[in-house]
Amino acid sequence: MNIIFATSNLNKLKEIENLIPKDINLNNLKDLNFNEEIPENEKTIEGNAIYKAKFIHTKFNVNVFADDTGLEVEALNGEPGVYSARYAGKECNSHKNIEKLLKNLINNKNRRARFKTIIALILNGKLYQFEGIVNGLISHSSKGNKGFGYDPVFVPEGYSKSFSELSLYEKNKISHRSIAVKKLISFISKQLN
Ligand code: ITT
């Protein structure tokens, strides 16, 4: 079966490539010659995931899934959440987003946070959703050089290292994205059999 992963984030693509079994032929937006950013204007992570999947399905009429992910920090009432990508404003990048996050949490003892991924799948015209959550703590400074986004400041529950200090293999054992992707694969595999 052919399926498109509707993302322009190559790190996400790299993370999930190893998880997808051989009987699912994973393609990406470049394979469709689509090089634009899909707009993300919805107010929820679910809304953005569904919007991205529907956008590509409407344009290309293909089986497609999209991932929207947010970092929800308890002491910040769930922020940056759906605004994780542009937390530090329009001209932001991961470094600036992390800087703002650490500043907003300065002197705050409650470091509890979670990553939440929603995958929206459109298979044969029908919409399905899969969720993955990992709990953890926000560290006081960036640690490690692997991964992407907020990985340098996210220490998953039960670990003393940040996601950026873990290998891709180790992150994939426990991450929000891998939990959602495993549910997606299990669902698709049942449709194939
Ligand atoms: P898409 O093309 O798939 O939309 P994106 O980078 O815009 O790619 P999201 O909106 O889902 O993806 O991501 C929101 C933000 O959360 C963005 O700043 C990412 O860097 C960050 N993020 C997403 N997944 C992450 C992960 O596994 N670890 C750390 N940060 C992550």
CSV table of C-alpha atoms and ligand atoms in Angstrom, one decimal:
chain,number,residue,atom,x,y,z
A,1,MET,CA,0.0,0.0,0.0
A,2,ASN,CA,1.2,3.5,-0.8
A,3,ILE,CA,0.7,6.3,1.7
A,4,ILE,CA,1.9,9.9,1.9
A,5,PHE,CA,3.2,11.4,5.1
A,6,ALA,CA,2.2,15.1,4.8
A,7,THR,CA,5.1,16.8,6.6
A,8,SER,CA,7.7,19.3,5.6
A,9,ASN,CA,9.7,18.4,8.7
A,10,LEU,CA,12.5,16.1,7.7
A,11,ASN,CA,13.2,15.1,11.3
A,12,LYS,CA,9.7,13.7,11.7
A,13,LEU,CA,10.2,11.7,8.5
A,14,LYS,CA,13.5,10.4,9.6
A,15,GLU,CA,12.0,9.3,13.0
A,16,ILE,CA,9.2,7.3,11.6
A,17,GLU,CA,10.9,5.7,8.5
A,18,ASN,CA,12.4,3.0,10.7
A,19,LEU,CA,9.1,2.2,12.3
A,20,ILE,CA,7.1,1.6,9.1
A,21,PRO,CA,6.9,-2.1,7.9
A,22,LYS,CA,8.0,-3.0,4.3
A,23,ASP,CA,4.4,-3.7,3.1
A,24,ILE,CA,3.6,0.0,3.6
A,25,ASN,CA,5.3,2.2,1.0
A,26,LEU,CA,5.9,5.5,2.7
A,27,ASN,CA,6.1,8.5,0.4
A,28,ASN,CA,6.4,12.2,1.3
A,29,LEU,CA,5.3,15.6,-0.1
A,30,LYS,CA,8.4,15.8,-2.3
A,31,ASP,CA,7.3,12.6,-4.1
A,32,LEU,CA,4.1,14.6,-5.0
A,33,ASN,CA,6.3,17.5,-6.1
A,34,PHE,CA,4.6,19.5,-3.4
A,35,ASN,CA,7.1,21.9,-1.8
A,36,GLU,CA,4.9,24.4,0.0
A,37,GLU,CA,4.2,24.7,3.8
A,38,ILE,CA,0.6,23.6,4.6
A,39,PRO,CA,-1.0,26.4,6.7
A,40,GLU,CA,-1.5,25.6,10.4
A,41,ASN,CA,-4.2,28.0,11.7
A,42,GLU,CA,-6.4,25.8,13.8
A,43,LYS,CA,-6.8,26.3,17.5
A,44,THR,CA,-6.0,22.7,18.5
A,45,ILE,CA,-3.4,20.1,17.8
A,46,GLU,CA,-6.2,17.7,16.5
A,47,GLY,CA,-7.5,20.5,14.3
A,48,ASN,CA,-4.1,21.1,12.7
A,49,ALA,CA,-3.4,17.4,12.1
A,50,ILE,CA,-6.8,17.0,10.4
A,51,TYR,CA,-6.4,20.1,8.4
A,52,LYS,CA,-3.0,19.0,7.0
A,53,ALA,CA,-4.3,15.5,6.1
A,54,LYS,CA,-7.4,16.9,4.4
A,55,PHE,CA,-5.4,19.5,2.5
A,56,ILE,CA,-3.3,16.9,0.8
A,57,HIS,CA,-6.2,14.5,0.3
A,58,THR,CA,-8.3,17.2,-1.4
A,59,LYS,CA,-5.4,18.2,-3.6
A,60,PHE,CA,-4.1,14.8,-4.6
A,61,ASN,CA,-6.8,12.2,-3.7
A,62,VAL,CA,-4.2,9.9,-2.0
A,63,ASN,CA,-4.1,8.0,1.2
A,64,VAL,CA,-2.4,10.3,3.6
A,65,PHE,CA,-1.5,11.0,7.2
A,66,ALA,CA,-0.3,14.1,9.0
A,67,ASP,CA,1.3,14.6,12.4
A,68,ASP,CA,0.7,17.6,14.6
A,69,THR,CA,2.7,17.8,17.8
A,70,GLY,CA,2.8,20.2,20.7
A,71,LEU,CA,4.7,20.6,24.0
A,72,GLU,CA,2.3,21.2,26.8
A,73,VAL,CA,3.8,22.7,30.0
A,74,GLU,CA,1.7,22.4,33.2
A,75,ALA,CA,2.9,25.6,34.9
A,76,LEU,CA,2.2,27.5,31.7
A,77,ASN,CA,-1.4,26.3,31.4
A,78,GLY,CA,-0.5,24.0,28.6
A,79,GLU,CA,1.5,26.4,26.5
A,80,PRO,CA,3.1,26.5,24.0
A,81,GLY,CA,0.8,23.6,22.9
A,82,VAL,CA,-0.7,24.2,19.5
A,83,TYR,CA,1.6,27.2,19.1
A,84,SER,CA,4.8,25.2,19.8
A,85,ALA,CA,6.3,25.9,16.3
A,86,ARG,CA,5.9,29.7,16.5
A,87,TYR,CA,6.1,30.2,20.3
A,88,ALA,CA,8.8,32.9,20.0
A,89,GLY,CA,7.0,34.8,17.2
A,90,LYS,CA,7.0,34.8,13.5
A,91,GLU,CA,10.8,34.8,12.9
A,92,CYS,CA,11.3,32.0,15.5
A,93,ASN,CA,13.5,28.9,15.4
A,94,SER,CA,13.9,26.1,17.9
A,95,HIS,CA,16.7,28.0,19.7
A,96,LYS,CA,14.5,31.1,20.3
A,97,ASN,CA,11.5,28.9,21.2
A,98,ILE,CA,13.6,27.1,23.9
A,99,GLU,CA,15.0,30.4,25.2
A,100,LYS,CA,11.5,31.8,25.7
A,101,LEU,CA,10.3,28.6,27.3
A,102,LEU,CA,13.1,28.6,29.8
A,103,LYS,CA,12.6,32.3,30.6
A,104,ASN,CA,8.9,31.7,31.2
A,105,LEU,CA,9.7,28.9,33.6
A,106,ILE,CA,12.6,30.6,35.5
A,107,ASN,CA,12.4,30.0,39.2
A,108,ASN,CA,9.4,27.8,38.7
A,109,LYS,CA,9.6,24.5,40.6
A,110,ASN,CA,6.9,22.8,38.6
A,111,ARG,CA,8.7,21.6,35.4
A,112,ARG,CA,6.1,19.0,34.4
A,113,ALA,CA,5.3,18.8,30.7
A,114,ARG,CA,4.2,16.4,28.0
A,115,PHE,CA,4.6,16.0,24.3
A,116,LYS,CA,1.3,15.2,22.5
A,117,THR,CA,1.2,14.0,18.9
A,118,ILE,CA,-2.0,13.6,17.0
A,119,ILE,CA,-1.9,11.7,13.7
A,120,ALA,CA,-4.8,12.2,11.3
A,121,LEU,CA,-5.1,9.5,8.7
A,122,ILE,CA,-7.3,9.6,5.6
A,123,LEU,CA,-7.6,6.1,4.2
A,124,ASN,CA,-9.9,5.4,1.3
A,125,GLY,CA,-11.6,8.7,2.0
A,126,LYS,CA,-12.3,8.1,5.7
A,127,LEU,CA,-10.7,10.0,8.6
A,128,TYR,CA,-9.1,8.3,11.6
A,129,GLN,CA,-7.1,9.7,14.5
A,130,PHE,CA,-4.3,8.3,16.7
A,131,GLU,CA,-2.8,9.9,19.8
A,132,GLY,CA,0.6,9.6,21.5
A,133,ILE,CA,1.6,11.2,24.7
A,134,VAL,CA,4.9,11.2,26.7
A,135,ASN,CA,5.2,12.8,30.1
A,136,GLY,CA,8.4,14.4,31.3
A,137,LEU,CA,10.1,17.4,32.8
A,138,ILE,CA,11.6,20.6,31.4
A,139,SER,CA,15.3,20.9,32.3
A,140,HIS,CA,16.9,24.2,33.4
A,141,SER,CA,19.2,24.3,30.3
A,142,SER,CA,19.6,22.6,26.9
A,143,LYS,CA,21.4,19.3,26.9
A,144,GLY,CA,22.5,17.1,23.9
A,145,ASN,CA,22.7,17.6,20.2
A,146,LYS,CA,20.4,14.9,18.7
A,147,GLY,CA,16.7,15.2,17.8
A,148,PHE,CA,15.1,18.5,17.0
A,149,GLY,CA,12.7,21.2,18.3
A,150,TYR,CA,12.3,21.1,22.1
A,151,ASP,CA,14.2,17.8,22.5
A,152,PRO,CA,17.2,19.5,24.3
A,153,VAL,CA,15.1,20.6,27.2
A,154,PHE,CA,12.7,17.6,27.5
A,155,VAL,CA,13.6,14.9,30.0
A,156,PRO,CA,11.2,12.0,29.6
A,157,GLU,CA,9.7,10.4,32.8
A,158,GLY,CA,12.0,7.8,34.3
A,159,TYR,CA,15.1,9.1,32.5
A,160,SER,CA,17.9,11.5,33.5
A,161,LYS,CA,18.8,12.4,29.9
A,162,SER,CA,17.0,14.8,27.6
A,163,PHE,CA,15.5,13.5,24.3
A,164,SER,CA,18.5,15.2,22.6
A,165,GLU,CA,20.9,13.0,24.5
A,166,LEU,CA,19.1,9.8,23.4
A,167,SER,CA,19.7,8.0,20.2
A,168,LEU,CA,16.9,7.9,17.6
A,169,TYR,CA,16.4,4.3,18.5
A,170,GLU,CA,16.0,5.2,22.2
A,171,LYS,CA,13.7,8.1,21.5
A,172,ASN,CA,11.5,5.9,19.3
A,173,LYS,CA,11.1,3.4,22.2
A,174,ILE,CA,9.1,5.9,24.2
A,175,SER,CA,8.2,9.0,22.3
A,176,HIS,CA,4.9,10.6,21.7
A,177,ARG,CA,5.3,10.2,17.9
A,178,SER,CA,6.3,6.6,18.1
A,179,ILE,CA,3.3,5.8,20.3
A,180,ALA,CA,1.0,7.4,17.7
A,181,VAL,CA,2.8,5.8,14.7
A,182,LYS,CA,2.6,2.3,16.3
A,183,LYS,CA,-1.2,2.7,16.6
A,184,LEU,CA,-1.4,3.9,13.0
A,185,ILE,CA,0.6,1.0,11.8
A,186,SER,CA,-1.4,-1.5,13.7
A,187,PHE,CA,-4.6,0.0,12.3
A,188,ILE,CA,-3.3,0.0,8.7
A,189,SER,CA,-1.9,-3.5,9.0
A,190,LYS,CA,-5.4,-4.8,10.0
A,191,GLN,CA,-6.9,-3.2,6.9
A,192,LEU,CA,-4.2,-4.9,4.7
A,193,ASN,CA,-5.0,-8.4,6.1
B,1,ITT,P1,4.9,19.7,9.8
B,1,ITT,O1,5.3,20.0,8.4
B,1,ITT,O2,4.7,18.2,10.0
B,1,ITT,O3,3.7,20.5,10.2
B,1,ITT,P2,6.2,21.2,11.9
B,1,ITT,O4,7.7,21.3,12.2
B,1,ITT,O5,5.5,22.4,11.6
B,1,ITT,O6,6.1,20.1,10.7
B,1,ITT,P3,4.5,20.7,14.2
B,1,ITT,O7,3.7,21.8,13.9
B,1,ITT,O8,3.9,19.4,14.5
B,1,ITT,O9,5.6,20.4,13.0
B,1,ITT,O10,5.5,20.9,15.4
B,1,ITT,C1,5.3,22.0,16.3
B,1,ITT,C2,6.6,22.3,17.1
B,1,ITT,O11,6.9,21.3,18.0
B,1,ITT,C3,7.8,22.5,16.2
B,1,ITT,O12,8.5,23.6,16.7
B,1,ITT,C4,8.7,21.3,16.4
B,1,ITT,O13,10.0,21.6,16.3
B,1,ITT,C5,8.3,20.8,17.8
B,1,ITT,N1,8.3,19.4,17.8
B,1,ITT,C6,7.5,18.5,17.1
B,1,ITT,N2,7.8,17.2,17.4
B,1,ITT,C7,8.9,17.3,18.3
B,1,ITT,C8,9.7,16.3,18.9
B,1,ITT,O14,9.5,15.0,18.7
B,1,ITT,N3,10.6,16.7,19.7
B,1,ITT,C9,10.8,18.0,19.9
B,1,ITT,N4,10.1,19.0,19.4
B,1,ITT,C10,9.1,18.7,18.6
